[in-house]
Every structure is written in structure tokens, then in C-alpha cells.
Amino acid sequence: MTQKQPNLIRRIWVSVFPYPLLTQTEGGGKRFLLRNLILHFRPTSVPEQTMKLTLSWGLGGMALVLVSLQIVTGVLLKFVYEPVPTHAYLSIIRMQQDVLFGQFIRNVHFWCANFLVIVLFLHTLRVFFTGAFHAPRQMTWVLGLGLFILVLASNFTGYLLPWDQLAYWATTISIGMLEYIPGIGHWLENTIRGGPEMGPATLRIFFAIHTAVLPFVIVMLMAFHFWRIRKAGGLVIPTSPGEESEEHPLRQPTVPNLLLREAVVALVVIAFVFMFSVSFDASMGEPANPGFSPNPTKAPWYFAGIQEMLLHLDPSFAVFVVPVMIFLALLFMPYVNYGTLTRGVWFFSENGRRTAAVAAVVGAALMPLIIVLDEWVIDFAAWMPGLPVVVSNGVLPTLLALAAILVFYGVMKRRFDLTREEGIQTVFVFLVVSFLVLTITCIWFRGQGMGLMWPWQVP
Ligand code: HEM
């Protein structure tokens, strides 16, 4: 009888981790030391269907790799960086010029931070579009949202540390936005800034939050996130409506089948980040000059959508009411009663795929139109001078937008005979695309005095 050949994955595994990782156990059987360690954290096997790259695109794993790179490079940066306004800028210049691999390490840290926001955004989309937030994964979703906010906070606090013009003024603008949070705005603004003006206290506070508080909380929350994924039985298994999920799905061993796939994703991410960091340097402008603000002064790109909203809505609505409404909707989305559930199937169905595309086109066409009209035509405050500005520029446009979304939902539901989850998906797509349009407009179409102009006219 011919002996069965080990499969390709096992052959690669054995060639990468050969004999030194084998040891004898008391029973005389061979065991992999490394494998035992890994299996303390991972299940011994995973459902075969969840290993398909097209289900998760490895985005959660990519986020983990990026966070890990952030922590390693962040610790290295701490050896050189000095968190005082008189030294911060020069310490980074010195690191870039005199320290071995200093520029490269800063670049990796900088690019990972930016890529992490993009990867998390895509990870959130994939979780949403595959319905992976439904029971029993509600808590995983909620923890994920928390992680997203902490990562944004981490980016924001890190942005100030170089203490160059861009960092100084973008942070000034962003902290200034907090003023519009009703009730606690002024207090929050002064607390985060460490006083009424940007200065040494601001840098000290940002440095402490960025290098101690946030990394600790993010790592804790990530551990919680991973534990919840495991408690839910791993990733979502594709199940169509009316179909019962299989009680005993076909499984494959974690080591080496899943581990090798994860290693490939991790190596690709690391190679990409390293190549990018060798090719493009992290930004570093002129030293901060509190007496001279650049025109236009823009918030970091991930807050650009909110800065654009500030140009159209009353500040308390742009900075507080609308973002909080969206956040609460996302938070409670897994707890809505959806009737029938589809899980693990991208866009839920063929109908869902088609209507998501329609919603994307409507959002991409309508939002620029609204921006242009609001810039030159619509002026509720002038049309209704008797109303307080917060009503004419806040309550009124927000109610109109909500009504438009409801009408859109109703029309799409009737026209395409949508299920509730497909309907919620069309609204979600519409909102995401609209927010992307706002972000792009602020980054590339806003120039001097934040006026609307073509990208080539923007300084
Ligand atoms: C630092 C941030 C994060 C890390 C490191 C992380 C990591 C991961 C990993 C490794 C997985 C399993 C593999 C995969 O789905 O790609 C996963 C799954 C999941 N994540 Fe995240 N994630 C983060 C943020 C988020 C965010 C922002 C959300 C959504 C708001 C989220 C929601 C979920 C959910 C619901 C699952 C389960 C998916 C399923 O069962 O198919 N995560 N995450």
C-alpha cells in the first residue's frame, strides 16, 4: 500500500518549522512546542468555510499586525522623542538625521497609523456587509466600535507630537471643535488642552494619553474582542435566510492550515508597510508657529468629513448631534429585530447587492449637488431671519436630511421589495458614501478661506 503524501500546506509548514521545534512528551509522542503555545490562544480547528479569504479578506488580522507594528515602533521612538514644545520638533529632526534607521522607524509608525484607520474602516464594512454583527456577535461589534474610536483618538493625539505647523494647527482646529459639544464643551476643550492656550501642558497631556493610556486600553479591548470572536465559535459561517446553520460544519486544523494563511497575510502587510516607508517619508513641515495660522487650516484627514459638515450645519449639530446619532445607530444596529437573518453572505442577496450599488450611486451623485447648492444657493438663516441659527442651520437641515433618508428607504423598499436588513443596508451605503464625499470635498476641494475650488487651485 502506498503511503499518503502530506498536503502542500503541511509540507511547507514542516520545511519552515523543522526538528528543533519538536520535543518528546512523557507519553513518547511527538509534539510541537510552538503549536502547543499557539493552541493556548486558538481553537484546535476552525470551520472550513471561514478560512476563505473572500469572507474576511484578513482585515481583522491586518489590523492586529498594524497595531503590533505601531507598538514596537512607538516604543523605539520613545527613546529619542522629547515631549516639550522647545525640543519636540528638533528631537524628531535629530532622530531622522542622526539615528540609525530613525527616519524609517518614524515612517513605519506614521504610515501604520494612517493605514490602520483605512483597514479598520474596511473591516467594519466587511463585518456589516456579511451580517457578522448579528447575534451572537453583537458584543464583538460593540467592542470593535470602541476600538475604532480609540484608534482615532490615538491617531489624533499622535498627530500633535511632531509640533510642526501642520500638527499644531490641525490639532488647534480639532480641539476647537469640542467647544460645540453642549454643556461640557468648554470644560472638555480646556481639560484636553491643559488650559486656555495650546502649550507645554497640551503636549504633555497628548504624549501621556498617546503613549500610555491608549495603547494599554487598546490592547485590553483587543484581547476582549478576540475572546468574543472565539466565544461566538469563530467567524460567521455563510447561512442564507431560512437555512439552519450547520451544527457540525467541516473543520480544518488551526495549525498549520489557518496559521499559514494568517502568516501570509501578516508578511504581505509588513512587506507593504516597509516598502511604503522606504519610498515615502512621514510629513514634517516648518516648526509650529502659534502666531501664524496656515490658510486653509484643515483637521487631520480622518476628521475632514466632520470639518466639511461644519461648513454646512450649525457647529453643535456638525460636531455633536449628527456624529452621536450615527454612532448610536451603529451601536444599537445589532440589537434591532431583523426578522429573517442572512449571515456570512456578502450584501445578503443578489437584490441586496443591486440595491447597495443603487444607494452608492445616489449618494455619490446627490451629495456633491447638496454641497454646491448649500455653498451658493441654500441659506436657511437668511431665508428665515426670525429663527435662532441653531434651528435654521441645525434642527431644520437635520430633520430634512432624516426625512429624505426615510423617503429613500421607503422608495427603495417598495421598488425593490427589500427585506428589512437589505433596506437598512441601502441606508447604510448611502450614508457611508455621503460621508466619503464630504471627506473628499474637504481634503481636495477646499482652498483658501475653506472656499470650494478645484483640486489644482487648493494650496
Ligand atoms: C484594532 C481594531 C481591531 C482589531 C485588531 C480587530 C481584529 C479582528 C480579527 C482578527 C477578527 C477575525 C478575523 C476577521 O474578521 O478579519 C475580527 C472579527 C470581528 N471584528 Fe474586529 N478588529 C478590530 C476592530 C473592529 C471594528 C472597528 C469592528 C466593527 C465596528 C469590528 C467588528 C468585528 C466583528 C463583529 C468580528 C466578527 C466577524 C465574524 O464573526 O465574521 N472589529 N476582528
Short mmCIF file of C-alpha atoms and ligand atoms in Angstrom, two decimals:
data_model
loop_
_atom_site.label_atom_id
_atom_site.label_comp_id
_atom_site.label_asym_id
_atom_site.label_seq_id
_atom_site.Cartn_x
_atom_site.Cartn_y
_atom_site.Cartn_z
CA MET A 1 0.00 0.00 0.00
CA THR A 2 1.41 3.44 -0.94
CA GLN A 3 1.72 5.93 1.89
CA LYS A 4 -0.47 9.07 1.63
CA GLN A 5 1.55 12.19 0.68
CA PRO A 6 1.23 15.07 3.20
CA ASN A 7 -0.59 18.00 1.64
CA LEU A 8 1.22 21.07 0.36
CA ILE A 9 0.45 23.23 3.40
CA ARG A 10 1.85 20.61 5.79
CA ARG A 11 4.96 20.19 3.64
CA ILE A 12 5.59 23.96 3.73
CA TRP A 13 4.97 24.03 7.48
CA VAL A 14 7.43 21.24 8.19
CA SER A 15 10.06 22.86 6.00
CA VAL A 16 9.66 26.20 7.82
CA PHE A 17 9.48 24.76 11.35
CA PRO A 18 11.54 21.58 11.25
CA TYR A 19 13.02 19.48 14.03
CA PRO A 20 14.12 21.97 16.73
CA LEU A 21 10.50 22.68 17.49
CA LEU A 22 9.76 19.03 18.21
CA THR A 23 10.12 17.60 21.64
CA GLN A 24 9.39 14.29 23.39
CA THR A 25 6.46 14.18 25.81
CA GLU A 26 6.30 11.69 28.68
CA GLY A 27 4.00 9.53 26.63
CA GLY A 28 6.70 9.29 23.98
CA GLY A 29 4.60 11.08 21.36
CA LYS A 30 5.99 13.99 19.43
CA ARG A 31 4.60 17.46 19.98
CA PHE A 32 5.27 20.84 18.55
CA LEU A 33 6.28 23.26 21.31
CA LEU A 34 5.25 26.23 19.25
CA ARG A 35 1.99 24.61 18.30
CA ASN A 36 1.15 23.99 21.93
CA LEU A 37 1.78 27.63 22.72
CA ILE A 38 -0.41 28.77 19.84
CA LEU A 39 -3.20 26.41 20.82
CA HIS A 40 -3.40 28.07 24.22
CA PHE A 41 -4.83 31.06 22.38
CA ARG A 42 -6.54 29.48 19.41
CA PRO A 43 -9.08 26.69 18.89
CA THR A 44 -7.56 23.44 17.64
CA SER A 45 -9.69 23.54 14.49
CA VAL A 46 -11.84 26.04 12.60
CA PRO A 47 -14.83 25.64 10.22
CA GLU A 48 -13.51 25.19 6.70
CA GLN A 49 -15.83 27.81 5.18
CA THR A 50 -14.48 30.58 7.43
CA MET A 51 -10.97 30.15 6.05
CA LYS A 52 -11.93 31.51 2.65
CA LEU A 53 -10.04 34.76 2.05
CA THR A 54 -13.09 36.32 0.38
CA LEU A 55 -15.11 36.06 3.61
CA SER A 56 -12.93 38.28 5.81
CA TRP A 57 -10.15 39.47 3.46
CA GLY A 58 -7.92 39.04 6.50
CA LEU A 59 -8.74 42.63 7.51
CA GLY A 60 -9.01 41.96 11.27
CA GLY A 61 -5.64 40.20 11.17
CA MET A 62 -4.18 43.11 9.20
CA ALA A 63 -5.40 45.49 11.91
CA LEU A 64 -3.69 43.35 14.54
CA VAL A 65 -0.41 43.40 12.58
CA LEU A 66 -0.60 47.18 12.17
CA VAL A 67 -1.32 47.73 15.89
CA SER A 68 1.65 45.48 16.75
CA LEU A 69 3.95 47.41 14.41
CA GLN A 70 2.68 50.63 15.99
CA ILE A 71 3.57 49.44 19.46
CA VAL A 72 7.05 48.21 18.52
CA THR A 73 7.98 51.36 16.56
CA GLY A 74 6.30 53.59 19.17
CA VAL A 75 8.49 52.14 21.92
CA LEU A 76 11.59 52.77 19.77
CA LEU A 77 10.52 56.38 19.09
CA LYS A 78 10.20 57.00 22.82
CA PHE A 79 13.98 56.59 23.19
CA VAL A 80 14.59 59.78 21.23
CA TYR A 81 11.44 61.94 21.33
CA GLU A 82 11.23 64.78 23.87
CA PRO A 83 7.68 65.87 24.76
CA VAL A 84 8.31 69.58 25.35
CA PRO A 85 7.49 72.27 22.77
CA THR A 86 11.05 73.65 22.70
CA HIS A 87 12.60 70.24 21.96
CA ALA A 88 9.90 68.09 20.33
CA TYR A 89 10.41 69.24 16.74
CA LEU A 90 14.21 69.17 16.94
CA SER A 91 14.26 65.76 18.61
CA ILE A 92 12.37 64.33 15.61
CA ILE A 93 14.66 66.06 13.13
CA ARG A 94 17.64 64.65 15.03
CA MET A 95 16.09 61.19 15.01
CA GLN A 96 15.56 61.37 11.26
CA GLN A 97 19.07 62.61 10.52
CA ASP A 98 21.36 61.11 13.15
CA VAL A 99 19.77 57.94 14.48
CA LEU A 100 20.31 54.68 12.62
CA PHE A 101 17.01 53.78 10.89
CA GLY A 102 15.39 56.73 12.72
CA GLN A 103 13.61 58.04 9.63
CA PHE A 104 12.48 54.54 8.66
CA ILE A 105 11.08 53.77 12.12
CA ARG A 106 9.19 57.07 12.19
CA ASN A 107 7.84 56.38 8.70
CA VAL A 108 6.61 52.91 9.68
CA HIS A 109 4.88 54.37 12.76
CA PHE A 110 3.32 57.17 10.74
CA TRP A 111 2.08 55.05 7.83
CA CYS A 112 0.80 52.24 10.05
CA ALA A 113 -1.31 54.78 11.95
CA ASN A 114 -2.89 56.03 8.72
CA PHE A 115 -3.33 52.57 7.19
CA LEU A 116 -4.90 51.36 10.42
CA VAL A 117 -7.76 53.84 10.06
CA ILE A 118 -8.34 52.68 6.46
CA VAL A 119 -8.09 48.98 7.35
CA LEU A 120 -10.49 49.39 10.28
CA PHE A 121 -12.94 51.23 8.08
CA LEU A 122 -12.80 48.34 5.57
CA HIS A 123 -13.01 45.74 8.38
CA THR A 124 -16.16 47.47 9.68
CA LEU A 125 -17.65 47.45 6.17
CA ARG A 126 -16.87 43.77 5.69
CA VAL A 127 -18.42 42.89 9.07
CA PHE A 128 -21.51 44.92 8.17
CA PHE A 129 -21.91 43.62 4.61
CA THR A 130 -21.57 39.99 5.69
CA GLY A 131 -24.07 40.49 8.53
CA ALA A 132 -21.42 39.37 11.03
CA PHE A 133 -22.72 41.76 13.69
CA HIS A 134 -25.91 39.77 14.37
CA ALA A 135 -26.28 37.52 17.43
CA PRO A 136 -24.12 36.08 18.93
CA ARG A 137 -21.63 38.70 17.70
CA GLN A 138 -23.26 41.91 18.99
CA MET A 139 -20.66 42.39 21.70
CA THR A 140 -17.81 41.81 19.24
CA TRP A 141 -19.27 44.59 17.10
CA VAL A 142 -19.68 46.96 20.08
CA LEU A 143 -16.09 46.30 21.19
CA GLY A 144 -14.97 46.89 17.62
CA LEU A 145 -16.67 50.28 17.55
CA GLY A 146 -14.90 51.14 20.81
CA LEU A 147 -11.59 50.09 19.25
CA PHE A 148 -12.24 52.26 16.21
CA ILE A 149 -12.80 55.33 18.39
CA LEU A 150 -9.69 54.60 20.45
CA VAL A 151 -7.61 54.21 17.29
CA LEU A 152 -8.91 57.56 16.02
CA ALA A 153 -8.03 59.10 19.40
CA SER A 154 -4.59 57.52 19.17
CA ASN A 155 -4.04 58.99 15.70
CA PHE A 156 -5.26 62.37 16.84
CA THR A 157 -3.06 62.53 19.98
CA GLY A 158 -0.04 61.35 17.97
CA TYR A 159 -0.64 63.98 15.28
CA LEU A 160 0.40 66.81 17.62
CA LEU A 161 3.66 65.29 18.80
CA PRO A 162 5.99 66.50 15.96
CA TRP A 163 4.95 70.04 16.94
CA ASP A 164 5.23 71.33 13.36
CA GLN A 165 2.87 73.84 11.74
CA LEU A 166 0.52 71.17 10.35
CA ALA A 167 0.33 69.30 13.67
CA TYR A 168 -0.11 72.44 15.73
CA TRP A 169 -2.87 74.00 13.65
CA ALA A 170 -4.74 70.81 12.75
CA THR A 171 -4.88 69.98 16.45
CA THR A 172 -5.91 73.53 17.32
CA ILE A 173 -8.81 73.23 14.88
CA SER A 174 -9.81 69.79 16.12
CA ILE A 175 -9.70 70.71 19.82
CA GLY A 176 -11.67 73.86 18.93
CA MET A 177 -14.45 71.63 17.53
CA LEU A 178 -15.03 70.27 21.05
CA GLU A 179 -16.27 73.69 22.14
CA TYR A 180 -19.56 72.98 20.37
CA ILE A 181 -20.46 69.95 22.49
CA PRO A 182 -23.42 71.22 24.52
CA GLY A 183 -22.86 71.62 28.25
CA ILE A 184 -19.39 70.17 28.66
CA GLY A 185 -17.73 71.60 25.51
CA HIS A 186 -15.66 74.36 27.14
CA TRP A 187 -14.64 72.22 30.06
CA LEU A 188 -13.62 69.33 27.77
CA GLU A 189 -11.70 71.63 25.46
CA ASN A 190 -9.73 73.20 28.32
CA THR A 191 -9.09 69.86 30.00
CA ILE A 192 -7.72 68.23 26.87
CA ARG A 193 -5.66 71.30 26.04
CA GLY A 194 -4.46 71.63 29.63
CA GLY A 195 -5.51 75.30 29.75
CA PRO A 196 -6.96 78.05 27.57
CA GLU A 197 -3.98 78.01 25.13
CA MET A 198 -2.03 75.30 23.31
CA GLY A 199 1.34 74.88 25.03
CA PRO A 200 3.60 72.59 27.08
CA ALA A 201 0.65 71.19 29.05
CA THR A 202 -1.14 70.20 25.83
CA LEU A 203 1.91 68.33 24.58
CA ARG A 204 2.42 66.63 27.94
CA ILE A 205 -1.22 65.50 28.10
CA PHE A 206 -1.26 64.29 24.50
CA PHE A 207 2.01 62.42 24.98
CA ALA A 208 0.77 60.64 28.12
CA ILE A 209 -2.53 59.68 26.52
CA HIS A 210 -0.86 58.61 23.27
CA THR A 211 1.97 56.55 24.73
CA ALA A 212 0.47 55.10 27.91
CA VAL A 213 -3.31 55.30 28.27
CA LEU A 214 -4.47 54.47 24.74
CA PRO A 215 -2.04 51.62 23.93
CA PHE A 216 -2.97 49.94 27.21
CA VAL A 217 -6.73 50.30 26.69
CA ILE A 218 -6.50 49.27 23.01
CA VAL A 219 -4.57 46.08 23.86
CA MET A 220 -7.07 45.22 26.61
CA LEU A 221 -10.02 45.80 24.31
CA MET A 222 -8.40 43.81 21.52
CA ALA A 223 -7.99 40.84 23.87
CA PHE A 224 -11.70 41.18 24.76
CA HIS A 225 -12.58 41.44 21.02
CA PHE A 226 -10.67 38.23 20.22
CA TRP A 227 -12.19 36.40 23.18
CA ARG A 228 -15.69 37.32 21.96
CA ILE A 229 -14.85 36.08 18.44
CA ARG A 230 -13.80 32.76 19.93
CA LYS A 231 -16.88 32.56 22.17
CA ALA A 232 -19.06 33.10 19.09
CA GLY A 233 -17.48 29.98 17.56
CA GLY A 234 -15.07 31.81 15.24
CA LEU A 235 -16.02 33.80 12.18
CA VAL A 236 -19.50 33.91 10.78
CA ILE A 237 -20.43 30.84 8.68
CA PRO A 238 -22.34 31.65 5.45
CA THR A 239 -26.06 30.97 6.08
CA SER A 240 -28.89 32.16 3.82
CA PRO A 241 -32.37 33.13 5.12
CA GLY A 242 -34.47 30.20 6.23
CA GLU A 243 -31.38 28.00 6.21
CA GLU A 244 -30.28 26.49 9.55
CA SER A 245 -26.57 26.91 10.25
CA GLU A 246 -24.88 23.51 10.17
CA GLU A 247 -24.47 22.03 13.61
CA HIS A 248 -21.22 20.26 12.79
CA PRO A 249 -19.55 22.10 9.90
CA LEU A 250 -16.49 20.56 8.26
CA ARG A 251 -13.39 21.70 10.20
CA GLN A 252 -9.70 22.05 9.47
CA PRO A 253 -6.80 22.13 11.97
CA THR A 254 -5.69 25.62 13.03
CA VAL A 255 -2.06 24.55 12.86
CA PRO A 256 -0.90 24.67 10.15
CA ASN A 257 -3.88 25.40 7.86
CA LEU A 258 -5.16 28.65 9.36
CA LEU A 259 -1.85 29.74 10.83
CA LEU A 260 -0.07 29.64 7.48
CA ARG A 261 -2.77 31.73 5.83
CA GLU A 262 -2.53 34.28 8.65
CA ALA A 263 1.25 34.32 8.35
CA VAL A 264 0.96 35.05 4.62
CA VAL A 265 -1.41 38.00 5.28
CA ALA A 266 0.89 39.33 8.03
CA LEU A 267 4.00 39.09 5.85
CA VAL A 268 2.28 40.82 2.94
CA VAL A 269 1.15 43.67 5.23
CA ILE A 270 4.62 44.04 6.76
CA ALA A 271 6.29 43.97 3.33
CA PHE A 272 3.84 46.59 2.02
CA VAL A 273 4.32 48.91 5.04
CA PHE A 274 8.11 48.59 4.84
CA MET A 275 8.19 49.28 1.10
CA PHE A 276 5.90 52.25 1.53
CA SER A 277 8.02 53.58 4.41
CA VAL A 278 11.20 53.28 2.38
CA SER A 279 9.56 55.16 -0.51
CA PHE A 280 7.60 57.91 1.28
CA ASP A 281 8.65 59.94 4.30
CA ALA A 282 6.26 60.91 7.08
CA SER A 283 5.23 64.54 6.83
CA MET A 284 7.28 67.17 8.67
CA GLY A 285 6.66 70.86 7.99
CA GLU A 286 8.07 74.04 9.47
CA PRO A 287 8.28 74.23 13.29
CA ALA A 288 4.99 75.25 14.94
CA ASN A 289 4.38 78.99 14.91
CA PRO A 290 1.46 79.89 17.19
CA GLY A 291 1.37 83.38 15.71
CA PHE A 292 0.78 82.34 12.11
CA SER A 293 -2.02 80.02 11.02
CA PRO A 294 -1.86 78.48 7.53
CA ASN A 295 -4.77 79.22 5.20
CA PRO A 296 -6.69 76.94 4.91
CA THR A 297 -6.22 75.21 8.26
CA LYS A 298 -7.52 71.67 7.99
CA ALA A 299 -8.15 68.96 10.55
CA PRO A 300 -6.43 65.55 10.05
CA TRP A 301 -7.91 63.72 7.04
CA TYR A 302 -9.98 61.29 9.13
CA PHE A 303 -11.83 64.26 10.67
CA ALA A 304 -12.21 66.06 7.33
CA GLY A 305 -15.81 64.81 6.88
CA ILE A 306 -16.78 66.45 10.18
CA GLN A 307 -14.92 69.65 9.27
CA GLU A 308 -16.85 69.74 5.98
CA MET A 309 -20.14 69.28 7.88
CA LEU A 310 -19.16 72.31 9.99
CA LEU A 311 -19.39 74.41 6.82
CA HIS A 312 -22.99 73.33 6.22
CA LEU A 313 -24.55 72.83 9.65
CA ASP A 314 -24.71 74.65 12.96
CA PRO A 315 -21.49 73.62 14.82
CA SER A 316 -23.31 71.84 17.66
CA PHE A 317 -25.04 69.63 15.07
CA ALA A 318 -21.94 69.03 12.92
CA VAL A 319 -19.66 68.18 15.83
CA PHE A 320 -22.05 66.59 18.27
CA VAL A 321 -25.67 65.82 17.34
CA VAL A 322 -25.11 64.19 13.92
CA PRO A 323 -21.97 62.15 14.86
CA VAL A 324 -23.62 60.98 18.09
CA MET A 325 -26.81 60.00 16.21
CA ILE A 326 -24.76 57.97 13.72
CA PHE A 327 -22.70 56.40 16.49
CA LEU A 328 -25.81 55.38 18.45
CA ALA A 329 -27.41 53.94 15.31
CA LEU A 330 -24.27 51.84 14.72
CA LEU A 331 -24.11 50.81 18.37
CA PHE A 332 -27.68 49.54 18.52
CA MET A 333 -27.82 48.14 14.99
CA PRO A 334 -27.11 44.54 16.08
CA TYR A 335 -29.95 44.70 18.59
CA VAL A 336 -32.68 45.62 16.06
CA ASN A 337 -35.18 42.89 15.27
CA TYR A 338 -34.46 41.99 11.65
CA GLY A 339 -36.97 39.15 11.21
CA THR A 340 -35.08 36.86 8.86
CA LEU A 341 -31.31 36.84 9.05
CA THR A 342 -28.68 36.24 6.43
CA ARG A 343 -25.16 35.79 7.65
CA GLY A 344 -21.77 35.44 6.05
CA VAL A 345 -23.16 36.21 2.57
CA TRP A 346 -21.81 39.43 1.07
CA PHE A 347 -24.60 42.03 0.68
CA PHE A 348 -27.13 39.41 1.91
CA SER A 349 -28.54 38.53 -1.56
CA GLU A 350 -28.48 39.42 -5.26
CA ASN A 351 -31.17 42.01 -4.55
CA GLY A 352 -29.08 43.41 -1.70
CA ARG A 353 -26.04 43.67 -3.96
CA ARG A 354 -28.02 45.54 -6.64
CA THR A 355 -29.68 47.97 -4.24
CA ALA A 356 -26.40 48.66 -2.42
CA ALA A 357 -24.96 49.70 -5.78
CA VAL A 358 -28.00 51.93 -6.44
CA ALA A 359 -27.61 53.55 -2.99
CA ALA A 360 -23.90 54.18 -3.65
CA VAL A 361 -24.67 55.88 -6.97
CA VAL A 362 -27.45 58.01 -5.41
CA GLY A 363 -25.14 59.09 -2.55
CA ALA A 364 -22.25 59.87 -4.92
CA ALA A 365 -24.50 61.96 -7.18
CA LEU A 366 -26.65 63.70 -4.58
CA MET A 367 -24.05 64.74 -2.02
CA PRO A 368 -21.87 66.89 -4.33
CA LEU A 369 -25.08 68.55 -5.54
CA ILE A 370 -26.16 69.35 -1.97
CA ILE A 371 -22.68 70.70 -1.15
CA VAL A 372 -22.68 73.00 -4.18
CA LEU A 373 -26.27 74.17 -3.58
CA ASP A 374 -25.53 74.85 0.07
CA GLU A 375 -22.41 76.80 -0.86
CA TRP A 376 -24.12 79.17 -3.29
CA VAL A 377 -27.91 78.85 -3.09
CA ILE A 378 -29.36 77.47 0.15
CA ASP A 379 -29.23 79.83 3.14
CA PHE A 380 -31.89 78.94 5.71
CA ALA A 381 -30.56 81.53 8.19
CA ALA A 382 -31.09 84.37 5.67
CA TRP A 383 -34.42 82.98 4.45
CA MET A 384 -35.81 82.68 7.98
CA PRO A 385 -34.23 85.56 9.91
CA GLY A 386 -36.72 85.19 12.77
CA LEU A 387 -35.44 81.72 13.72
CA PRO A 388 -32.46 81.12 16.03
CA VAL A 389 -29.45 79.96 13.95
CA VAL A 390 -29.32 76.64 15.77
CA VAL A 391 -32.83 75.93 14.41
CA SER A 392 -32.37 77.26 10.86
CA ASN A 393 -28.88 75.75 10.42
CA GLY A 394 -29.11 72.78 12.78
CA VAL A 395 -32.54 71.37 13.59
CA LEU A 396 -34.12 72.16 10.23
CA PRO A 397 -31.47 70.69 7.87
CA THR A 398 -31.05 67.64 10.14
CA LEU A 399 -34.83 66.98 10.10
CA LEU A 400 -34.88 67.46 6.32
CA ALA A 401 -32.00 65.00 5.93
CA LEU A 402 -33.76 62.45 8.17
CA ALA A 403 -36.98 62.85 6.18
CA ALA A 404 -35.07 62.40 2.90
CA ILE A 405 -33.45 59.22 4.25
CA LEU A 406 -36.84 57.85 5.31
CA VAL A 407 -38.32 58.61 1.89
CA PHE A 408 -35.30 56.96 0.23
CA TYR A 409 -35.73 53.88 2.47
CA GLY A 410 -39.46 53.69 1.66
CA VAL A 411 -38.99 54.10 -2.09
CA MET A 412 -36.20 51.53 -2.27
CA LYS A 413 -38.14 49.07 -0.12
CA ARG A 414 -41.21 49.28 -2.31
CA ARG A 415 -39.40 49.47 -5.65
CA PHE A 416 -37.06 46.52 -4.97
CA ASP A 417 -39.18 44.57 -2.48
CA LEU A 418 -36.38 44.67 0.13
CA THR A 419 -36.19 42.74 3.39
CA ARG A 420 -35.53 44.85 6.47
CA GLU A 421 -31.80 44.03 6.51
CA GLU A 422 -31.46 44.86 2.82
CA GLY A 423 -33.30 48.14 3.47
CA ILE A 424 -31.02 49.05 6.38
CA GLN A 425 -28.08 48.17 4.16
CA THR A 426 -29.16 50.62 1.44
CA VAL A 427 -29.41 53.44 4.00
CA PHE A 428 -26.02 52.45 5.44
CA VAL A 429 -24.40 52.50 1.99
CA PHE A 430 -25.99 55.86 1.21
CA LEU A 431 -24.64 57.35 4.47
CA VAL A 432 -21.15 55.88 4.07
CA VAL A 433 -20.83 57.16 0.50
CA SER A 434 -22.17 60.59 1.55
CA PHE A 435 -19.60 60.77 4.34
CA LEU A 436 -16.83 59.80 1.91
CA VAL A 437 -17.96 62.60 -0.44
CA LEU A 438 -17.82 65.09 2.46
CA THR A 439 -14.33 63.87 3.39
CA ILE A 440 -13.03 64.06 -0.19
CA THR A 441 -14.55 67.53 -0.63
CA CYS A 442 -12.80 68.87 2.46
CA ILE A 443 -9.43 67.32 1.59
CA TRP A 444 -9.24 68.11 -2.13
CA PHE A 445 -11.87 70.74 -2.92
CA ARG A 446 -11.44 73.29 -0.12
CA GLY A 447 -8.85 76.02 -0.53
CA GLN A 448 -8.20 79.48 0.89
CA GLY A 449 -10.82 80.52 3.46
CA MET A 450 -12.25 76.97 3.05
CA GLY A 451 -13.86 78.11 -0.21
CA LEU A 452 -14.97 75.49 -2.73
CA MET A 453 -12.45 75.15 -5.60
CA TRP A 454 -10.84 72.66 -7.96
CA PRO A 455 -8.06 70.47 -6.51
CA TRP A 456 -5.36 72.19 -8.61
CA GLN A 457 -6.32 75.55 -7.06
CA VAL A 458 -6.02 74.20 -3.50
CA PRO A 459 -2.64 75.20 -1.98
C1 HEM B 1 -7.84 47.47 16.48
C2 HEM B 1 -9.02 47.14 15.99
C3 HEM B 1 -9.49 45.76 15.59
C4 HEM B 1 -8.79 44.57 15.51
C5 HEM B 1 -7.32 44.34 15.79
C6 HEM B 1 -9.74 43.58 15.08
C7 HEM B 1 -9.42 42.26 14.84
C8 HEM B 1 -10.32 41.30 14.40
C9 HEM B 1 -9.96 39.99 13.96
C10 HEM B 1 -8.55 39.42 13.90
C11 HEM B 1 -11.11 39.36 13.60
C12 HEM B 1 -11.25 37.97 12.99
C13 HEM B 1 -10.80 37.99 11.51
C14 HEM B 1 -11.55 38.96 10.62
O1 HEM B 1 -12.76 39.12 10.74
O2 HEM B 1 -10.89 39.60 9.78
C15 HEM B 1 -12.21 40.27 13.86
C16 HEM B 1 -13.55 39.96 13.71
C17 HEM B 1 -14.58 40.82 14.02
N1 HEM B 1 -14.47 42.16 14.22
FE1 HEM B 1 -12.75 43.15 14.55
N2 HEM B 1 -10.98 44.14 14.92
C18 HEM B 1 -10.87 45.48 15.20
C19 HEM B 1 -11.88 46.42 15.08
C20 HEM B 1 -13.19 46.14 14.76
C21 HEM B 1 -14.20 47.11 14.42
C22 HEM B 1 -13.94 48.60 14.25
C23 HEM B 1 -15.38 46.42 14.27
C24 HEM B 1 -16.76 46.97 13.91
C25 HEM B 1 -17.27 48.02 14.36
C26 HEM B 1 -15.10 45.03 14.49
C27 HEM B 1 -16.04 44.02 14.50
C28 HEM B 1 -15.73 42.68 14.38
C29 HEM B 1 -16.69 41.61 14.34
C30 HEM B 1 -18.23 41.74 14.51
C31 HEM B 1 -15.98 40.44 14.10
C32 HEM B 1 -16.54 39.03 13.96
C33 HEM B 1 -16.68 38.78 12.49
C34 HEM B 1 -17.16 37.38 12.17
O3 HEM B 1 -17.50 36.65 13.08
O4 HEM B 1 -17.19 37.08 10.97
N3 HEM B 1 -13.76 44.88 14.75
N4 HEM B 1 -11.70 41.45 14.32
#
